[in-house]
mmCIF file of C-alpha atoms and ligand atoms in Angstrom:
data_model
loop_
_atom_site.group_PDB
_atom_site.id
_atom_site.type_symbol
_atom_site.label_atom_id
_atom_site.label_comp_id
_atom_site.label_asym_id
_atom_site.label_seq_id
_atom_site.Cartn_x
_atom_site.Cartn_y
_atom_site.Cartn_z
ATOM 1 C CA UNK A 1 30.188 204.870 81.684
ATOM 2 C CA UNK A 2 26.532 205.128 82.702
ATOM 3 C CA UNK A 3 24.962 208.571 82.495
ATOM 4 C CA UNK A 4 21.483 209.894 83.223
ATOM 5 C CA UNK A 5 20.295 213.001 81.393
ATOM 6 C CA UNK A 6 17.713 214.971 83.353
ATOM 7 C CA UNK A 7 15.769 217.927 82.063
ATOM 8 C CA UNK A 8 12.315 219.097 80.987
ATOM 9 C CA UNK A 9 10.832 218.351 77.566
ATOM 10 C CA UNK A 10 12.460 220.629 74.997
ATOM 11 C CA UNK A 11 15.686 221.079 77.003
ATOM 12 C CA UNK A 12 17.708 219.455 74.227
ATOM 13 C CA UNK A 13 18.323 216.096 75.910
ATOM 14 C CA UNK A 14 18.002 214.147 72.653
ATOM 15 C CA UNK A 15 20.449 216.376 70.774
ATOM 16 C CA UNK A 16 23.009 216.315 73.570
ATOM 17 C CA UNK A 17 22.617 212.570 74.066
ATOM 18 C CA UNK A 18 23.691 211.978 70.460
ATOM 19 C CA UNK A 19 26.857 214.075 70.986
ATOM 20 C CA UNK A 20 27.676 212.178 74.170
ATOM 21 C CA UNK A 21 27.035 208.836 72.472
ATOM 22 C CA UNK A 22 29.488 209.724 69.683
ATOM 23 C CA UNK A 23 32.141 211.276 71.917
ATOM 24 C CA UNK A 24 32.212 208.579 74.561
ATOM 25 C CA UNK A 25 31.241 205.567 72.394
ATOM 26 C CA UNK A 26 28.352 204.520 74.578
ATOM 27 C CA UNK A 27 24.799 203.538 73.676
ATOM 28 C CA UNK A 28 22.030 206.140 73.550
ATOM 29 C CA UNK A 29 18.838 204.893 75.173
ATOM 30 C CA UNK A 30 15.873 207.146 74.512
ATOM 31 C CA UNK A 31 12.708 205.620 75.948
ATOM 32 C CA UNK A 32 10.653 208.189 73.996
ATOM 33 C CA UNK A 33 12.253 207.032 70.698
ATOM 34 C CA UNK A 34 11.741 203.371 71.615
ATOM 35 C CA UNK A 35 8.075 203.959 72.389
ATOM 36 C CA UNK A 36 7.512 206.060 69.248
ATOM 37 C CA UNK A 37 9.077 203.256 67.185
ATOM 38 C CA UNK A 38 6.722 200.750 68.818
ATOM 39 C CA UNK A 39 3.729 202.979 67.991
ATOM 40 C CA UNK A 40 4.919 203.403 64.392
ATOM 41 C CA UNK A 41 5.327 199.642 63.941
ATOM 42 C CA UNK A 42 2.011 198.981 65.658
ATOM 43 C CA UNK A 43 3.564 196.409 67.973
ATOM 44 C CA UNK A 44 1.637 195.110 70.968
ATOM 45 C CA UNK A 45 3.437 197.670 73.157
ATOM 46 C CA UNK A 46 2.808 200.409 70.594
ATOM 47 C CA UNK A 47 -0.929 199.787 70.603
ATOM 48 C CA UNK A 48 -1.028 199.981 74.404
ATOM 49 C CA UNK A 49 0.931 203.236 74.725
ATOM 50 C CA UNK A 50 -0.317 205.220 71.713
ATOM 51 C CA UNK A 51 -3.151 207.125 73.414
ATOM 52 C CA UNK A 52 -1.177 207.776 76.588
ATOM 53 C CA UNK A 53 1.679 209.292 74.587
ATOM 54 C CA UNK A 54 -0.622 211.411 72.457
ATOM 55 C CA UNK A 55 -2.004 212.997 75.612
ATOM 56 C CA UNK A 56 1.494 213.678 76.935
ATOM 57 C CA UNK A 57 0.905 211.422 79.946
ATOM 58 C CA UNK A 58 3.476 208.995 81.279
ATOM 59 C CA UNK A 59 3.404 205.351 80.207
ATOM 60 C CA UNK A 60 3.165 202.823 83.075
ATOM 61 C CA UNK A 61 6.266 202.177 85.157
ATOM 62 C CA UNK A 62 5.986 198.396 84.663
ATOM 63 C CA UNK A 63 6.127 198.665 80.880
ATOM 64 C CA UNK A 64 9.094 201.017 81.080
ATOM 65 C CA UNK A 65 10.940 198.753 83.471
ATOM 66 C CA UNK A 66 10.609 195.790 81.096
ATOM 67 C CA UNK A 67 11.783 197.943 78.196
ATOM 68 C CA UNK A 68 14.835 199.277 80.033
ATOM 69 C CA UNK A 69 15.769 196.010 81.691
ATOM 70 C CA UNK A 70 15.945 194.299 78.280
ATOM 71 C CA UNK A 71 17.611 197.199 76.485
ATOM 72 C CA UNK A 72 20.565 197.592 78.859
ATOM 73 C CA UNK A 73 21.431 193.923 78.321
ATOM 74 C CA UNK A 74 22.085 194.527 74.613
ATOM 75 C CA UNK A 75 25.705 194.166 73.474
ATOM 76 C CA UNK A 76 26.042 197.849 72.555
ATOM 77 C CA UNK A 77 25.516 198.734 76.228
ATOM 78 C CA UNK A 78 28.601 196.807 77.381
ATOM 79 C CA UNK A 79 30.706 199.970 77.220
ATOM 80 C CA UNK A 80 28.030 202.006 78.975
ATOM 81 C CA UNK A 81 24.974 204.014 78.012
ATOM 82 C CA UNK A 82 23.257 207.322 78.332
ATOM 83 C CA UNK A 83 19.657 207.333 79.542
ATOM 84 C CA UNK A 84 17.565 210.018 77.863
ATOM 85 C CA UNK A 85 14.000 210.140 79.222
ATOM 86 C CA UNK A 86 14.404 207.502 81.934
ATOM 87 C CA UNK A 87 13.917 207.554 84.882
ATOM 88 C CA UNK A 88 10.918 209.892 84.842
ATOM 89 C CA UNK A 89 9.723 209.481 88.438
ATOM 90 C CA UNK A 90 10.763 208.209 91.837
ATOM 91 C CA UNK A 91 9.541 204.658 91.241
ATOM 92 C CA UNK A 92 11.504 204.365 88.002
ATOM 93 C CA UNK A 93 14.606 205.728 89.748
ATOM 94 C CA UNK A 94 14.332 203.048 92.437
ATOM 95 C CA UNK A 95 13.784 200.330 89.812
ATOM 96 C CA UNK A 96 16.831 201.533 87.935
ATOM 97 C CA UNK A 97 18.949 201.406 91.103
ATOM 98 C CA UNK A 98 17.779 197.821 91.595
ATOM 99 C CA UNK A 99 18.482 196.549 88.083
ATOM 100 C CA UNK A 100 21.878 198.238 88.002
ATOM 101 C CA UNK A 101 22.938 196.819 91.353
ATOM 102 C CA UNK A 102 21.829 193.338 90.233
ATOM 103 C CA UNK A 103 24.456 193.533 87.505
ATOM 104 C CA UNK A 104 27.027 195.313 89.696
ATOM 105 C CA UNK A 105 26.761 198.564 87.798
ATOM 106 C CA UNK A 106 26.703 202.155 89.045
ATOM 107 C CA UNK A 107 25.508 205.459 87.708
ATOM 108 C CA UNK A 108 28.681 207.412 86.892
ATOM 109 C CA UNK A 109 27.124 210.821 86.409
ATOM 110 C CA UNK A 110 23.815 212.644 86.287
ATOM 111 C CA UNK A 111 23.598 215.619 83.965
ATOM 112 C CA UNK A 112 20.816 218.100 84.575
ATOM 113 C CA UNK A 113 20.118 220.400 81.620
ATOM 114 C CA UNK A 114 18.641 223.536 83.087
ATOM 115 C CA UNK A 115 16.287 225.681 80.945
ATOM 116 C CA UNK A 116 13.662 228.297 81.890
ATOM 117 C CA UNK A 117 10.082 227.224 81.217
ATOM 118 C CA UNK A 118 9.319 230.338 79.120
ATOM 119 C CA UNK A 119 12.116 229.348 76.727
ATOM 120 C CA UNK A 120 10.874 225.756 76.536
ATOM 121 C CA UNK A 121 7.465 226.894 75.441
ATOM 122 C CA UNK A 122 8.981 228.919 72.588
ATOM 123 C CA UNK A 123 11.252 226.047 71.557
ATOM 124 C CA UNK A 124 8.531 223.435 71.443
ATOM 125 C CA UNK A 125 6.023 225.604 69.598
ATOM 126 C CA UNK A 126 8.822 226.327 67.107
ATOM 127 C CA UNK A 127 9.506 222.623 66.749
ATOM 128 C CA UNK A 128 5.808 221.979 66.111
ATOM 129 C CA UNK A 129 5.773 224.646 63.358
ATOM 130 C CA UNK A 130 9.020 223.561 61.685
ATOM 131 C CA UNK A 131 8.008 219.926 61.275
ATOM 132 C CA UNK A 132 4.563 220.612 59.888
ATOM 133 C CA UNK A 133 4.701 217.596 57.568
ATOM 134 C CA UNK A 134 5.592 215.011 60.153
ATOM 135 C CA UNK A 135 5.285 216.773 63.455
ATOM 136 C CA UNK A 136 5.396 214.691 66.606
ATOM 137 C CA UNK A 137 1.834 213.962 67.664
ATOM 138 C CA UNK A 138 2.740 215.143 71.153
ATOM 139 C CA UNK A 139 4.090 218.506 69.938
ATOM 140 C CA UNK A 140 1.287 220.975 70.387
ATOM 141 C CA UNK A 141 0.808 223.570 73.089
ATOM 142 C CA UNK A 142 -1.886 221.814 75.060
ATOM 143 C CA UNK A 143 0.039 218.566 75.152
ATOM 144 C CA UNK A 144 3.240 220.472 75.883
ATOM 145 C CA UNK A 145 1.597 222.023 78.917
ATOM 146 C CA UNK A 146 0.595 218.566 80.110
ATOM 147 C CA UNK A 147 4.118 217.247 79.530
ATOM 148 C CA UNK A 148 5.573 220.153 81.522
ATOM 149 C CA UNK A 149 3.085 219.513 84.337
ATOM 150 C CA UNK A 150 4.066 215.835 84.336
ATOM 151 C CA UNK A 151 7.693 216.926 84.456
ATOM 152 C CA UNK A 152 7.196 219.277 87.420
ATOM 153 C CA UNK A 153 5.028 216.800 89.283
ATOM 154 C CA UNK A 154 6.848 213.532 88.598
ATOM 155 C CA UNK A 155 10.354 214.140 87.254
ATOM 156 C CA UNK A 156 11.611 217.315 88.904
ATOM 157 C CA UNK A 157 11.686 215.648 92.351
ATOM 158 C CA UNK A 158 14.453 213.428 90.952
ATOM 159 C CA UNK A 159 16.742 216.461 91.111
ATOM 160 C CA UNK A 160 16.809 216.166 94.886
ATOM 161 C CA UNK A 161 16.922 212.355 94.700
ATOM 162 C CA UNK A 162 20.149 212.512 92.685
ATOM 163 C CA UNK A 163 21.711 215.811 93.759
ATOM 164 C CA UNK A 164 23.841 214.213 96.475
ATOM 165 C CA UNK A 165 25.484 211.949 93.866
ATOM 166 C CA UNK A 166 29.224 212.700 93.719
ATOM 167 C CA UNK A 167 28.973 213.495 89.998
ATOM 168 C CA UNK A 168 25.793 215.543 89.778
ATOM 169 C CA UNK A 169 26.409 218.040 86.977
ATOM 170 C CA UNK A 170 24.190 221.050 86.228
ATOM 171 C CA UNK A 171 24.533 222.511 82.734
ATOM 172 C CA UNK A 172 23.076 225.798 81.518
ATOM 173 C CA UNK A 173 20.858 224.590 78.666
ATOM 174 C CA UNK A 174 20.010 228.146 77.542
ATOM 175 C CA UNK A 175 23.382 228.550 75.804
ATOM 176 C CA UNK A 176 23.974 227.591 72.140
ATOM 177 C CA UNK A 177 23.769 223.872 71.406
ATOM 178 C CA UNK A 178 27.544 223.743 70.759
ATOM 179 C CA UNK A 179 28.351 225.499 74.053
ATOM 180 C CA UNK A 180 26.051 223.122 75.945
ATOM 181 C CA UNK A 181 27.725 220.109 74.382
ATOM 182 C CA UNK A 182 31.204 221.545 75.107
ATOM 183 C CA UNK A 183 30.251 222.101 78.759
ATOM 184 C CA UNK A 184 28.952 218.536 79.044
ATOM 185 C CA UNK A 185 32.061 217.096 77.377
ATOM 186 C CA UNK A 186 34.414 219.052 79.666
ATOM 187 C CA UNK A 187 32.557 217.930 82.764
ATOM 188 C CA UNK A 188 32.509 214.286 81.684
ATOM 189 C CA UNK A 189 36.203 214.352 80.761
ATOM 190 C CA UNK A 190 37.017 215.459 84.296
ATOM 191 C CA UNK A 191 35.436 212.254 85.611
ATOM 192 C CA UNK A 192 37.961 209.977 83.926
HETATM 193 P P1 AMP B 201 10.222 211.886 75.289
HETATM 194 O O1 AMP B 201 10.598 211.753 73.858
HETATM 195 O O2 AMP B 201 11.282 211.411 76.231
HETATM 196 O O3 AMP B 201 9.744 213.272 75.640
HETATM 197 O O4 AMP B 201 8.995 210.906 75.549
HETATM 198 C C1 AMP B 201 7.801 211.014 74.801
HETATM 199 C C2 AMP B 201 6.660 210.336 75.544
HETATM 200 O O5 AMP B 201 6.969 208.944 75.754
HETATM 201 C C3 AMP B 201 6.378 210.880 76.936
HETATM 202 O O6 AMP B 201 5.538 212.018 76.922
HETATM 203 C C4 AMP B 201 5.715 209.676 77.603
HETATM 204 O O7 AMP B 201 4.382 209.524 77.172
HETATM 205 C C5 AMP B 201 6.514 208.518 77.023
HETATM 206 N N1 AMP B 201 7.700 208.188 77.846
HETATM 207 C C6 AMP B 201 9.016 208.283 77.493
HETATM 208 N N2 AMP B 201 9.823 207.900 78.494
HETATM 209 C C7 AMP B 201 9.014 207.558 79.522
HETATM 210 C C8 AMP B 201 9.240 207.098 80.843
HETATM 211 N N3 AMP B 201 10.487 206.922 81.327
HETATM 212 N N4 AMP B 201 8.155 206.850 81.621
HETATM 213 C C9 AMP B 201 6.898 207.015 81.177
HETATM 214 N N5 AMP B 201 6.605 207.458 79.942
HETATM 215 C C10 AMP B 201 7.648 207.735 79.111
#
């Protein structure tokens, strides 16, 4: 099963992706986590993307394509995977279509987690306060605003790109985490 999780920063994509990974025994691919790991380990990629990520801008499509193309060939992706944070714009969506069709694979479902922007702002400021010790460098209000702008400008148009897919699922992400995960599970179970 191949699933794309769509939603603005702070919508809970990472949390829900972990539930889906465990329930459906598929790999969780978070491009944000992969890039943060590269920055932490000061790899060649990490050194290139550090400043871009700290500003809340998007990393180049070419770098992301290489990252994703390699990652989905890993053994743990044989049973499927959930994409959390990719694609982020139209070009990435087209690249993904291409690499999937090259290996005769299809997207089984797109899950859009819907959350009001006013709630996102509260959530992310809260997250920045909670993790004072090791807060994400991109978790402050100014950077959040930039990330939301990037989302509206680049990522939101993917809603119309994917909405005609036969399994386009919209989930109310303003409910409790457990209710959101239950709703996602029920919808995905119906696909089988
Ligand atoms: P995330 O954890 O998904 O919010 O990603 C954190 C940061 O990593 C983003 O603000 C971007 O700088 C970068 N990033 C993650 N995924 C992508 C992507 N698909 N395209 C471009 N940049 C990305």
